[in-house]
mmCIF file of C-alpha atoms in Angstrom:
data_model
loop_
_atom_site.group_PDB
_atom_site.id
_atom_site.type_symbol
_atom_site.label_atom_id
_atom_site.label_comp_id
_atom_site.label_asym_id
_atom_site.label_seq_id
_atom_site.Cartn_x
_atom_site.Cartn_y
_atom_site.Cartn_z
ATOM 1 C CA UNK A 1068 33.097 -4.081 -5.855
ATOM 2 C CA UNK A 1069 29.583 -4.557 -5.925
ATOM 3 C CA UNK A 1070 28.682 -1.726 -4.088
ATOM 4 C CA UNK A 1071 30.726 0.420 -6.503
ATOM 5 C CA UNK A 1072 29.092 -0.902 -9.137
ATOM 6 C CA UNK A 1073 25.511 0.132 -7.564
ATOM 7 C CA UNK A 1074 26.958 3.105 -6.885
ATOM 8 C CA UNK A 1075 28.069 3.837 -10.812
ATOM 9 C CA UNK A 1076 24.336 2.481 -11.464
ATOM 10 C CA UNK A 1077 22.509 4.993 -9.694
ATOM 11 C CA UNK A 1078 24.594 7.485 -10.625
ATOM 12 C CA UNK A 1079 24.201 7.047 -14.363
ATOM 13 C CA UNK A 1080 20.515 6.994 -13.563
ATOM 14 C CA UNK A 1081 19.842 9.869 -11.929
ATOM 15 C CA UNK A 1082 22.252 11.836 -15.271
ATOM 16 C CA UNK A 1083 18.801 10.639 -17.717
ATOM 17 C CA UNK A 1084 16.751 12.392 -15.052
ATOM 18 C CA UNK A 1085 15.338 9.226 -13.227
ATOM 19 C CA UNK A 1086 13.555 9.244 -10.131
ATOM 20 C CA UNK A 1087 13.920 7.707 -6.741
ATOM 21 C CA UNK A 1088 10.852 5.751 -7.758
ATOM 22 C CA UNK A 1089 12.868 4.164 -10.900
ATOM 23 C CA UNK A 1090 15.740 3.509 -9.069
ATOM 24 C CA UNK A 1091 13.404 1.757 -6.482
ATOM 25 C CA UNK A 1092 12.328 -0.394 -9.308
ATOM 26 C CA UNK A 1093 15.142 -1.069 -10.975
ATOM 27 C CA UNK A 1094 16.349 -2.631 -7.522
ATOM 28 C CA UNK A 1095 13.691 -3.831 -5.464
ATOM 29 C CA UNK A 1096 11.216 -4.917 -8.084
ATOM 30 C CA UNK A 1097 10.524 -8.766 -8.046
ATOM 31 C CA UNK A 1098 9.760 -10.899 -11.240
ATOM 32 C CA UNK A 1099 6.509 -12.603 -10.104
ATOM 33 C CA UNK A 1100 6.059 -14.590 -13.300
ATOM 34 C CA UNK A 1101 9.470 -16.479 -12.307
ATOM 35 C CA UNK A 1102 7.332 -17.313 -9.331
ATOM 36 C CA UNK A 1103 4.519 -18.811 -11.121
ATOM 37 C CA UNK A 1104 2.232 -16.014 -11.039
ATOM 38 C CA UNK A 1105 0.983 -13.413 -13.501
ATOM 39 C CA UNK A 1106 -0.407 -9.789 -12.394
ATOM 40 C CA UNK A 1107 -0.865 -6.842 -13.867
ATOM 41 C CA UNK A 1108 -2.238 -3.806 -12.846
ATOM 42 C CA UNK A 1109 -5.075 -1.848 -15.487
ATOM 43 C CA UNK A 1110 -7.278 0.824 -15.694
ATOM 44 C CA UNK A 1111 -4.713 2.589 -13.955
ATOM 45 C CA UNK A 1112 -6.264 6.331 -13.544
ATOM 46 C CA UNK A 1113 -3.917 9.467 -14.743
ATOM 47 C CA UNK A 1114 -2.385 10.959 -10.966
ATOM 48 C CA UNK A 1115 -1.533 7.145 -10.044
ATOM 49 C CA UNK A 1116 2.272 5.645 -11.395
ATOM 50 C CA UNK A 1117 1.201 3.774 -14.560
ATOM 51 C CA UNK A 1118 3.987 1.078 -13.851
ATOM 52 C CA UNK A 1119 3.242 -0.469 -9.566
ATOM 53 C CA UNK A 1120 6.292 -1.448 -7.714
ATOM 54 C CA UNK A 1121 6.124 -5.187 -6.675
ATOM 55 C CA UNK A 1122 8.518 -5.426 -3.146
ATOM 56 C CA UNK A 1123 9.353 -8.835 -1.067
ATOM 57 C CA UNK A 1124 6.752 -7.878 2.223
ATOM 58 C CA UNK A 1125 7.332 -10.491 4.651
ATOM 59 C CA UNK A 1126 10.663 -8.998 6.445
ATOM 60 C CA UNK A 1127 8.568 -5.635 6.716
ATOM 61 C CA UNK A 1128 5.809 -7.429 8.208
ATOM 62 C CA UNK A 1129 7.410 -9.599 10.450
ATOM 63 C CA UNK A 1130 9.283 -6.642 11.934
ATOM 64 C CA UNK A 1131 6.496 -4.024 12.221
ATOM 65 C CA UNK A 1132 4.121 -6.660 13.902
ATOM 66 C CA UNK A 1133 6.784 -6.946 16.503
ATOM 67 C CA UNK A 1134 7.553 -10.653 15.185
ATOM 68 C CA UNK A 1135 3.665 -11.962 15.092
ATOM 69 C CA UNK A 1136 2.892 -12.077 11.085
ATOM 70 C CA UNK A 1137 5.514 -14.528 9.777
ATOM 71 C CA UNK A 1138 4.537 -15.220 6.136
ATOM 72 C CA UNK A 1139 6.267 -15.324 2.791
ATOM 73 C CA UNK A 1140 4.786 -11.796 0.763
ATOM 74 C CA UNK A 1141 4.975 -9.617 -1.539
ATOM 75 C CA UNK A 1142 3.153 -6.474 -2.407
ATOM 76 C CA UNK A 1143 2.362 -5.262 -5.686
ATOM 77 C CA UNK A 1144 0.859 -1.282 -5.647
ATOM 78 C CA UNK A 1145 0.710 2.140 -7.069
ATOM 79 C CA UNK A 1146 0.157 5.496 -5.580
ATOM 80 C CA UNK A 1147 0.106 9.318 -6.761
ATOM 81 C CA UNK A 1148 3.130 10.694 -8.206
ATOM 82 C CA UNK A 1149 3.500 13.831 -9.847
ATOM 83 C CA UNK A 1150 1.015 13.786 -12.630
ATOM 84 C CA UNK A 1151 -1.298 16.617 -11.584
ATOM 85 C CA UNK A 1152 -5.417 16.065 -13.068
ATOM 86 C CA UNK A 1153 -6.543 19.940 -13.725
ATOM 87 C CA UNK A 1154 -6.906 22.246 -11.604
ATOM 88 C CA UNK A 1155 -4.681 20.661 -9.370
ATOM 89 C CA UNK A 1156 -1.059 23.106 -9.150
ATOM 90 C CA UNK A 1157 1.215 21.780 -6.626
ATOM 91 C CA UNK A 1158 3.497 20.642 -8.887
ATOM 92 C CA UNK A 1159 6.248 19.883 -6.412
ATOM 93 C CA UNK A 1160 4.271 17.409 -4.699
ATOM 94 C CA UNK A 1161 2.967 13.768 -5.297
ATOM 95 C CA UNK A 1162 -0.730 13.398 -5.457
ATOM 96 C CA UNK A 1163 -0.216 11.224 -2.172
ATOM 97 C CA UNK A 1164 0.684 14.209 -0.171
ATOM 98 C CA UNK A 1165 -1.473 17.058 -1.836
ATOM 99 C CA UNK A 1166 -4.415 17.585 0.146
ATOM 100 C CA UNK A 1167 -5.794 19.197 -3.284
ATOM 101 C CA UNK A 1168 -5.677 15.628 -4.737
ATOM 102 C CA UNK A 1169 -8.268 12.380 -5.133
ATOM 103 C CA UNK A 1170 -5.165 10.636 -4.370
ATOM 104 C CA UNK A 1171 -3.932 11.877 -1.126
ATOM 105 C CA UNK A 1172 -3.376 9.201 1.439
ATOM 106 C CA UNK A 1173 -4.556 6.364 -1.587
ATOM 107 C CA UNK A 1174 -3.341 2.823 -2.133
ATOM 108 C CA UNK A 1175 -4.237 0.405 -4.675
ATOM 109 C CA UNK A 1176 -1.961 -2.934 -4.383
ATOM 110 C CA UNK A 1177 -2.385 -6.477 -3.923
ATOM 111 C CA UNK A 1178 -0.678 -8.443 -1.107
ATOM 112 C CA UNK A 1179 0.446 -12.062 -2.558
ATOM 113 C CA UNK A 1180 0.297 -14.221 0.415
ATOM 114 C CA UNK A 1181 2.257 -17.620 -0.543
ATOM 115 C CA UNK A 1182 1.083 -20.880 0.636
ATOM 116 C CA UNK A 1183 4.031 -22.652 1.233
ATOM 117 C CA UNK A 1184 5.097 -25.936 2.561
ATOM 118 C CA UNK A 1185 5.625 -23.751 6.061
ATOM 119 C CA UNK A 1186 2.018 -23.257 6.278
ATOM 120 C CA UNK A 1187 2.526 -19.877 7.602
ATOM 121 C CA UNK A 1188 0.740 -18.449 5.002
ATOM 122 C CA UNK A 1189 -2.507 -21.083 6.397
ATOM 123 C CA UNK A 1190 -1.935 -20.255 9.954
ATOM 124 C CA UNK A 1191 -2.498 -16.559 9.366
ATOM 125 C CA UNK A 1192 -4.989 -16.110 6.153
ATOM 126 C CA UNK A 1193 -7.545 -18.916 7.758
ATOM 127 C CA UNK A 1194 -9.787 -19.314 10.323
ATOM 128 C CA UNK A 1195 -8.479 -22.862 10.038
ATOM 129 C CA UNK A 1196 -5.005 -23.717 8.710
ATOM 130 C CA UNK A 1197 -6.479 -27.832 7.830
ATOM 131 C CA UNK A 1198 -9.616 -26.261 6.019
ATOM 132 C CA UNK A 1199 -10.229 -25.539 2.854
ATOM 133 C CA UNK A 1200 -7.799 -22.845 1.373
ATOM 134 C CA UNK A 1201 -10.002 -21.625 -1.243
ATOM 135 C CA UNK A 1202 -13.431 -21.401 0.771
ATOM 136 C CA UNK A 1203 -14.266 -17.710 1.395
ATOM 137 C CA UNK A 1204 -16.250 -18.906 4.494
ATOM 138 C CA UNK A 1205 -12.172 -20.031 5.778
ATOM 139 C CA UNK A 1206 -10.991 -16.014 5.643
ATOM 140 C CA UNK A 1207 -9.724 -15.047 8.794
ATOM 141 C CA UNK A 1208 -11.292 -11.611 8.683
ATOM 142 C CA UNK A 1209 -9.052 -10.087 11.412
ATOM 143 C CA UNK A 1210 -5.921 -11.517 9.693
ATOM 144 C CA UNK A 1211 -7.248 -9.345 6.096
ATOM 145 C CA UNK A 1212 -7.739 -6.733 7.832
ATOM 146 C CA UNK A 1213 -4.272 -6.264 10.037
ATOM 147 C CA UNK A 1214 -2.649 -6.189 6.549
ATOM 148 C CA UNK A 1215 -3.602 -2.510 5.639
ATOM 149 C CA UNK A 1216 -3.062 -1.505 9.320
ATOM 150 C CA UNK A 1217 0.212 -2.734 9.341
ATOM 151 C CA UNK A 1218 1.226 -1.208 5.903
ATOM 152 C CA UNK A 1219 -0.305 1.932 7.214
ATOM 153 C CA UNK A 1220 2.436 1.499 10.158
ATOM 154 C CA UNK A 1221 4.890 0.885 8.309
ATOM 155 C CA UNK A 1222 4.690 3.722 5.854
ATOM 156 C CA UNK A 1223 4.129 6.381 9.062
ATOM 157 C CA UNK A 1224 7.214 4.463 11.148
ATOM 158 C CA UNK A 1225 8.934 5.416 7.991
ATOM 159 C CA UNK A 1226 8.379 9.308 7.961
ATOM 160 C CA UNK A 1227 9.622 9.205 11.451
ATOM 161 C CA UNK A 1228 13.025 8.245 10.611
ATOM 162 C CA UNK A 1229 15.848 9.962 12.166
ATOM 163 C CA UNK A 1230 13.065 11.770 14.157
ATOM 164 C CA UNK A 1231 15.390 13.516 17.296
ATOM 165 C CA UNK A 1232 14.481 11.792 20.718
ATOM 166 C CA UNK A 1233 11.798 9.814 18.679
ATOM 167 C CA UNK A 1234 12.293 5.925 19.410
ATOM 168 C CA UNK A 1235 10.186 3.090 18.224
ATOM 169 C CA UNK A 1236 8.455 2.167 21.914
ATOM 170 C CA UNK A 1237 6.973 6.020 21.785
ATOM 171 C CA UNK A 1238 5.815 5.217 18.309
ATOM 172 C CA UNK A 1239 3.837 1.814 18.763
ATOM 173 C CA UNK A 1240 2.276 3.622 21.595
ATOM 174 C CA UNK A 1241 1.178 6.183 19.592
ATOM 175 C CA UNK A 1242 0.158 4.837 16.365
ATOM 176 C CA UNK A 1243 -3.106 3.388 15.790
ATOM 177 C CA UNK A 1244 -5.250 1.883 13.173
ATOM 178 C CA UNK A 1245 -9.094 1.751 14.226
ATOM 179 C CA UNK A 1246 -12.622 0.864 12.650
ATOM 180 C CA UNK A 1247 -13.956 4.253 13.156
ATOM 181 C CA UNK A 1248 -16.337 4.827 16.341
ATOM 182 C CA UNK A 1249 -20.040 4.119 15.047
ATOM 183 C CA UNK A 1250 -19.290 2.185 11.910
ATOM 184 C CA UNK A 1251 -18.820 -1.442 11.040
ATOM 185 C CA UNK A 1252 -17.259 -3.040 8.634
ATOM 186 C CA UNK A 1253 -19.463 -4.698 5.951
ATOM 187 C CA UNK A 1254 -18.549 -8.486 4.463
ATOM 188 C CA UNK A 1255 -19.999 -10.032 1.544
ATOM 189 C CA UNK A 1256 -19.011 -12.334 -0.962
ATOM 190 C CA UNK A 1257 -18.634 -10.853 -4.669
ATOM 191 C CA UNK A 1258 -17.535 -12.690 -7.985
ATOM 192 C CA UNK A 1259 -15.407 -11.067 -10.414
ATOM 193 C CA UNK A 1260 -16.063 -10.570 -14.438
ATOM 194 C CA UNK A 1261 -14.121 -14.073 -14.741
ATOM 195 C CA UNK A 1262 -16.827 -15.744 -12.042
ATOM 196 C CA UNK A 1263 -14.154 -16.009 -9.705
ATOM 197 C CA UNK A 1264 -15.290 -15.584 -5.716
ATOM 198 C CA UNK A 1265 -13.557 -13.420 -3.686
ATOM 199 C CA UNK A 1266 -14.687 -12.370 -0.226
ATOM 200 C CA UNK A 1267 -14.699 -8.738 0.134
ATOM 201 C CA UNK A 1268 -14.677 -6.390 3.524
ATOM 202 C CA UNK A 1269 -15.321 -2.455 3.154
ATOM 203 C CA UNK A 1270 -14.828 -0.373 6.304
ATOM 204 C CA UNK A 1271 -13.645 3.162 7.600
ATOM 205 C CA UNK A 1272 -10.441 3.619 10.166
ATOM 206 C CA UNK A 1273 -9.356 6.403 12.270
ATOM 207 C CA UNK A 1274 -5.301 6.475 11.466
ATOM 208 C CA UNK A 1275 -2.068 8.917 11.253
ATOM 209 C CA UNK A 1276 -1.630 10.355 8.001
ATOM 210 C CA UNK A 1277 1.605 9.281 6.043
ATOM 211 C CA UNK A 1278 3.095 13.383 6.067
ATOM 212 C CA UNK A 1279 6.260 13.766 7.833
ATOM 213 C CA UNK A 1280 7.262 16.908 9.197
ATOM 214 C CA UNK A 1281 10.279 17.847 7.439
ATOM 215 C CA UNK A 1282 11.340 20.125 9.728
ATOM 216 C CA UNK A 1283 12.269 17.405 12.303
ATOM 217 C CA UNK A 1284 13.068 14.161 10.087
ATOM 218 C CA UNK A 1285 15.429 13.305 8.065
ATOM 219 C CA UNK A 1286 13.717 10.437 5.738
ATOM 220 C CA UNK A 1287 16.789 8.533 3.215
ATOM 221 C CA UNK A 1288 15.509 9.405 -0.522
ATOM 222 C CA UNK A 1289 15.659 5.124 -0.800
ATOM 223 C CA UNK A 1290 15.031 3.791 2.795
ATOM 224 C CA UNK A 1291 11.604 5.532 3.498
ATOM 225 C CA UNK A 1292 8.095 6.286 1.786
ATOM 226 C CA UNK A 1293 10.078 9.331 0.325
ATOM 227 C CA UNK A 1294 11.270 7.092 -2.728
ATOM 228 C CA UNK A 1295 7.739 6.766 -3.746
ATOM 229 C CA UNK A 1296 5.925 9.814 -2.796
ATOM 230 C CA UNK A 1297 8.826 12.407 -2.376
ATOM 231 C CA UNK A 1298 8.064 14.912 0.619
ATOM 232 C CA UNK A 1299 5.562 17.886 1.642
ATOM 233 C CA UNK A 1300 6.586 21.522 1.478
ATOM 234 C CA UNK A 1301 5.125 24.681 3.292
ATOM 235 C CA UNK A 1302 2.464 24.306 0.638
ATOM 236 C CA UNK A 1303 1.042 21.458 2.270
ATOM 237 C CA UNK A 1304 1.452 22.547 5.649
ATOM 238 C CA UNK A 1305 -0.254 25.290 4.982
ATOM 239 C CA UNK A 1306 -3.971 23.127 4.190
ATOM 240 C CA UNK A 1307 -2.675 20.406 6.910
ATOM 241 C CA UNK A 1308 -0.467 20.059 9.556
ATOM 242 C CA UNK A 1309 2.049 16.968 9.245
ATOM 243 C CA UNK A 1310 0.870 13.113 10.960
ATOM 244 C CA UNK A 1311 -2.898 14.564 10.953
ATOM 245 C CA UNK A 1312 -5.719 12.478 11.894
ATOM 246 C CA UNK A 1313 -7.145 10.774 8.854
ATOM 247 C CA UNK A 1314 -9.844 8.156 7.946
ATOM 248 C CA UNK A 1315 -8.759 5.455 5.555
ATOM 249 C CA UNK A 1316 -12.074 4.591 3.791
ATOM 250 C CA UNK A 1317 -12.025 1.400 1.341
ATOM 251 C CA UNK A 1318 -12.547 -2.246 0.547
ATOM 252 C CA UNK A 1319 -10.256 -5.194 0.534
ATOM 253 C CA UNK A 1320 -11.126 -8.328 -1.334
ATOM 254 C CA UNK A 1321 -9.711 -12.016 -0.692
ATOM 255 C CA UNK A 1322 -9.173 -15.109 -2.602
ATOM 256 C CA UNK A 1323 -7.013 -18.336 -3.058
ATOM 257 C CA UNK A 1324 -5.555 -19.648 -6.459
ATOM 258 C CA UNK A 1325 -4.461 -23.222 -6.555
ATOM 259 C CA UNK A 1326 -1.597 -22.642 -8.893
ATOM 260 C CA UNK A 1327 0.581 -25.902 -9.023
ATOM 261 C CA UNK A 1328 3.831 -24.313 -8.925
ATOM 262 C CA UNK A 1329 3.313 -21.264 -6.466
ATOM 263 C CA UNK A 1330 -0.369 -21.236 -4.819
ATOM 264 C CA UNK A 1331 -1.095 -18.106 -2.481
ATOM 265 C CA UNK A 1332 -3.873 -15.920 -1.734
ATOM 266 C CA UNK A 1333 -4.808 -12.492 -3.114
ATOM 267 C CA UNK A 1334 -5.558 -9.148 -0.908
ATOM 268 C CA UNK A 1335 -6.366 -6.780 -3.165
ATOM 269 C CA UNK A 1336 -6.830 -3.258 -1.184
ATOM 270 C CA UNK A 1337 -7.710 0.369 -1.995
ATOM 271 C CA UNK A 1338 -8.828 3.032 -0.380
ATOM 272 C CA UNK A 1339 -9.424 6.850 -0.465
ATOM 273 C CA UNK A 1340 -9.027 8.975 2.421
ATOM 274 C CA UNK A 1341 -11.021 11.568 4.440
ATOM 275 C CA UNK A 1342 -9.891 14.501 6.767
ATOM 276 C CA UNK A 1343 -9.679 18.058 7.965
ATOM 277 C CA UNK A 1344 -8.132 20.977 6.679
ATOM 278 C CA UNK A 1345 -6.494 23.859 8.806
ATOM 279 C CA UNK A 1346 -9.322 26.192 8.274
ATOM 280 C CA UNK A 1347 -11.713 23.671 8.971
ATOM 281 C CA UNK A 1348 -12.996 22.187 5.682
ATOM 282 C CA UNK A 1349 -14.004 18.643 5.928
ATOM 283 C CA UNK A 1350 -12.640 16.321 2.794
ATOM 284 C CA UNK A 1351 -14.143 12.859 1.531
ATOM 285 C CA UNK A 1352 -12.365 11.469 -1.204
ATOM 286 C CA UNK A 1353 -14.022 7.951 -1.414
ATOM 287 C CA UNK A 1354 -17.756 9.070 -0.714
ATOM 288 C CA UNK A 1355 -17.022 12.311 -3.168
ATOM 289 C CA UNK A 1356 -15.698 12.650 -6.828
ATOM 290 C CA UNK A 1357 -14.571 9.800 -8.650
ATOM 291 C CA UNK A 1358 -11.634 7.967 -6.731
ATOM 292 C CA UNK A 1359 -14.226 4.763 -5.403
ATOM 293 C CA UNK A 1360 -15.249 4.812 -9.156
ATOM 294 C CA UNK A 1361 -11.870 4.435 -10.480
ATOM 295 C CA UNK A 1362 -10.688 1.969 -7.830
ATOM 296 C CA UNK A 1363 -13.479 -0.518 -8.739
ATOM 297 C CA UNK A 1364 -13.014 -0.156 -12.355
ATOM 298 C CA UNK A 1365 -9.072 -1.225 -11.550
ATOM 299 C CA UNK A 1366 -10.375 -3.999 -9.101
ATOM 300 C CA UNK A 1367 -12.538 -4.905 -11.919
ATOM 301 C CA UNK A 1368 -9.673 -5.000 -14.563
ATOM 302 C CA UNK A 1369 -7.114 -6.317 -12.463
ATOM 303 C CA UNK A 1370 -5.088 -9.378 -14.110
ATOM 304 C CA UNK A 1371 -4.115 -12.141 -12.044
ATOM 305 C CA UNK A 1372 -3.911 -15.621 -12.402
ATOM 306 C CA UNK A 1373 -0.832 -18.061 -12.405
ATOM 307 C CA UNK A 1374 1.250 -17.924 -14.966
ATOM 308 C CA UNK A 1375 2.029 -20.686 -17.728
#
């Protein structure tokens, strides 16, 4: 009965023209403030969805670590849709997947990392789990940093799906999420307008672009990245080919808040991304334009705190 009744949901839905990415709210949203905490995303920049989705994360990250992140999560982000900024014109396309876009290959989102009585949340955010939660200097660096690779994995596992002869071994050999050969990635400790200290790392990594080949997948319109950013056509195939090589260039900043009813830590991340065309045109969206610019200003506006 219950499935009928989903079923009779989404179908009324989709008669007042809503999208895959309303539907995926509707359903898989979570109420943080019932949890204690308050965020809101602001500043948001026209090409991004004005309202984020906010998704349970452990299960995903337990699974596509193989089993060795167990935490209680959730992740709270936005990424292009369909609002194109002049002169962009691929209409039928998200912003994520039009190479045209500041927003191709883009993420801003916070992780919520929950410290709960487990302590799994201490045994993977800090250097060590009987520290201090809230000292900076306590950041496991390597843990902050695996987050955004393994979202990156998860997302490209995802445009795989029903991929003929494709199997999950072949992918974790394949898939890869590097500091890029010749850089480092820079830490420093920064303070927020509210004086608040959050310890931020900014890097560049050699990955697999998120763009499926639609020729040889068959990615569900709810059980893939396609229920956010929808799917390429011969448009974008045409400027790149699908799973290119791309460099994930952006910052991801860190802190603890000692809420009494639900304390956890804070990754915020964003990022741009930077690659090569067919023809061979080299693209930096977060060293060019105004993508960095707006990311900072949302970083910089972001509202979080617990809640009353």
């Amino acid at each position: 009965m219950l499935y009928y009744r989903a079923l009779v949901i989404i179908s009324l839905l989709f008669t007042i023209s809503c999208t895959s990415a309303d539907v995926v709210r509707l359903f898989r949203n979570v109420n943080l403030e019932k949890k204690g905490i308050h965020l809101r995303l602001t500043e948001i920049p026209r090409g991004l969805y004005e309202k984020p989705f906010k998704i349970k994360f452990d299960n995903l990250l337990h699974t596509i670590s193989n089993g060795s992140v167990t935490v209680n999560a959730f992740n709270v982000y936005t990424v292009g849709n369909y609002d194109k900024v002049p002169p962009l014109d691929k209409a039928s396309v998200t912003n994520f997947l039009d190479p045209l876009s500041p927003f191709k290959d883009a993420w801003f989102g916070v992780y919520i990392i929950l410290d709960d009585e487990l302590s799994a949340g201490r045994r993977f955010i800090l250097k060590n789990p009987h520290g201090s939660p809230g000292d900076p200097a306590n950041l496991n660096d390597d843990s902050l940093l695996l987050l955004p690779a393994l979202d990156q994995k998860i997302i490209v596992w995802s445009t795989k799906e029903t991929q003929g002869g494709y199997s999950w071994e072949q992918f974790n050999k394949e898939f890869y999420f590097t500091v890029r050969k010749g850089t480092r990635v820079a830490a420093e400790n920064i303070s927020d307008r509210h004086g608040r200290s959050w310890r931020k790392l900014t890097g560049s990594f050699d990955t697999i672009a998120a763009l499926t080949d639609i020729a040889t997948t068959r990615m569900g319109r709810f059980s893939s990245i396609r229920a956010y950013v929808g799917l390429p056509d011969q448009s974008v195939y045409a400027v790149v080919p699908p799973w290119h090589p791309v460099i994930i260039r952006g910052s991801i900043a860190a802190r603890y808040f000692p809420c009494t009813e639900t304390p956890f830590w804070a990754v915020v991340y964003y990022n741009g991304s930077a690659f090569t065309t067919n023809d061979g045109m080299k693209v930096d969206n977060w060293e060019s334009g105004e993508l960095r610019r707006h990311f900072e200003k949302m970083f910089d506006g972001l509202e979080i705190e617990c809640a009353p």
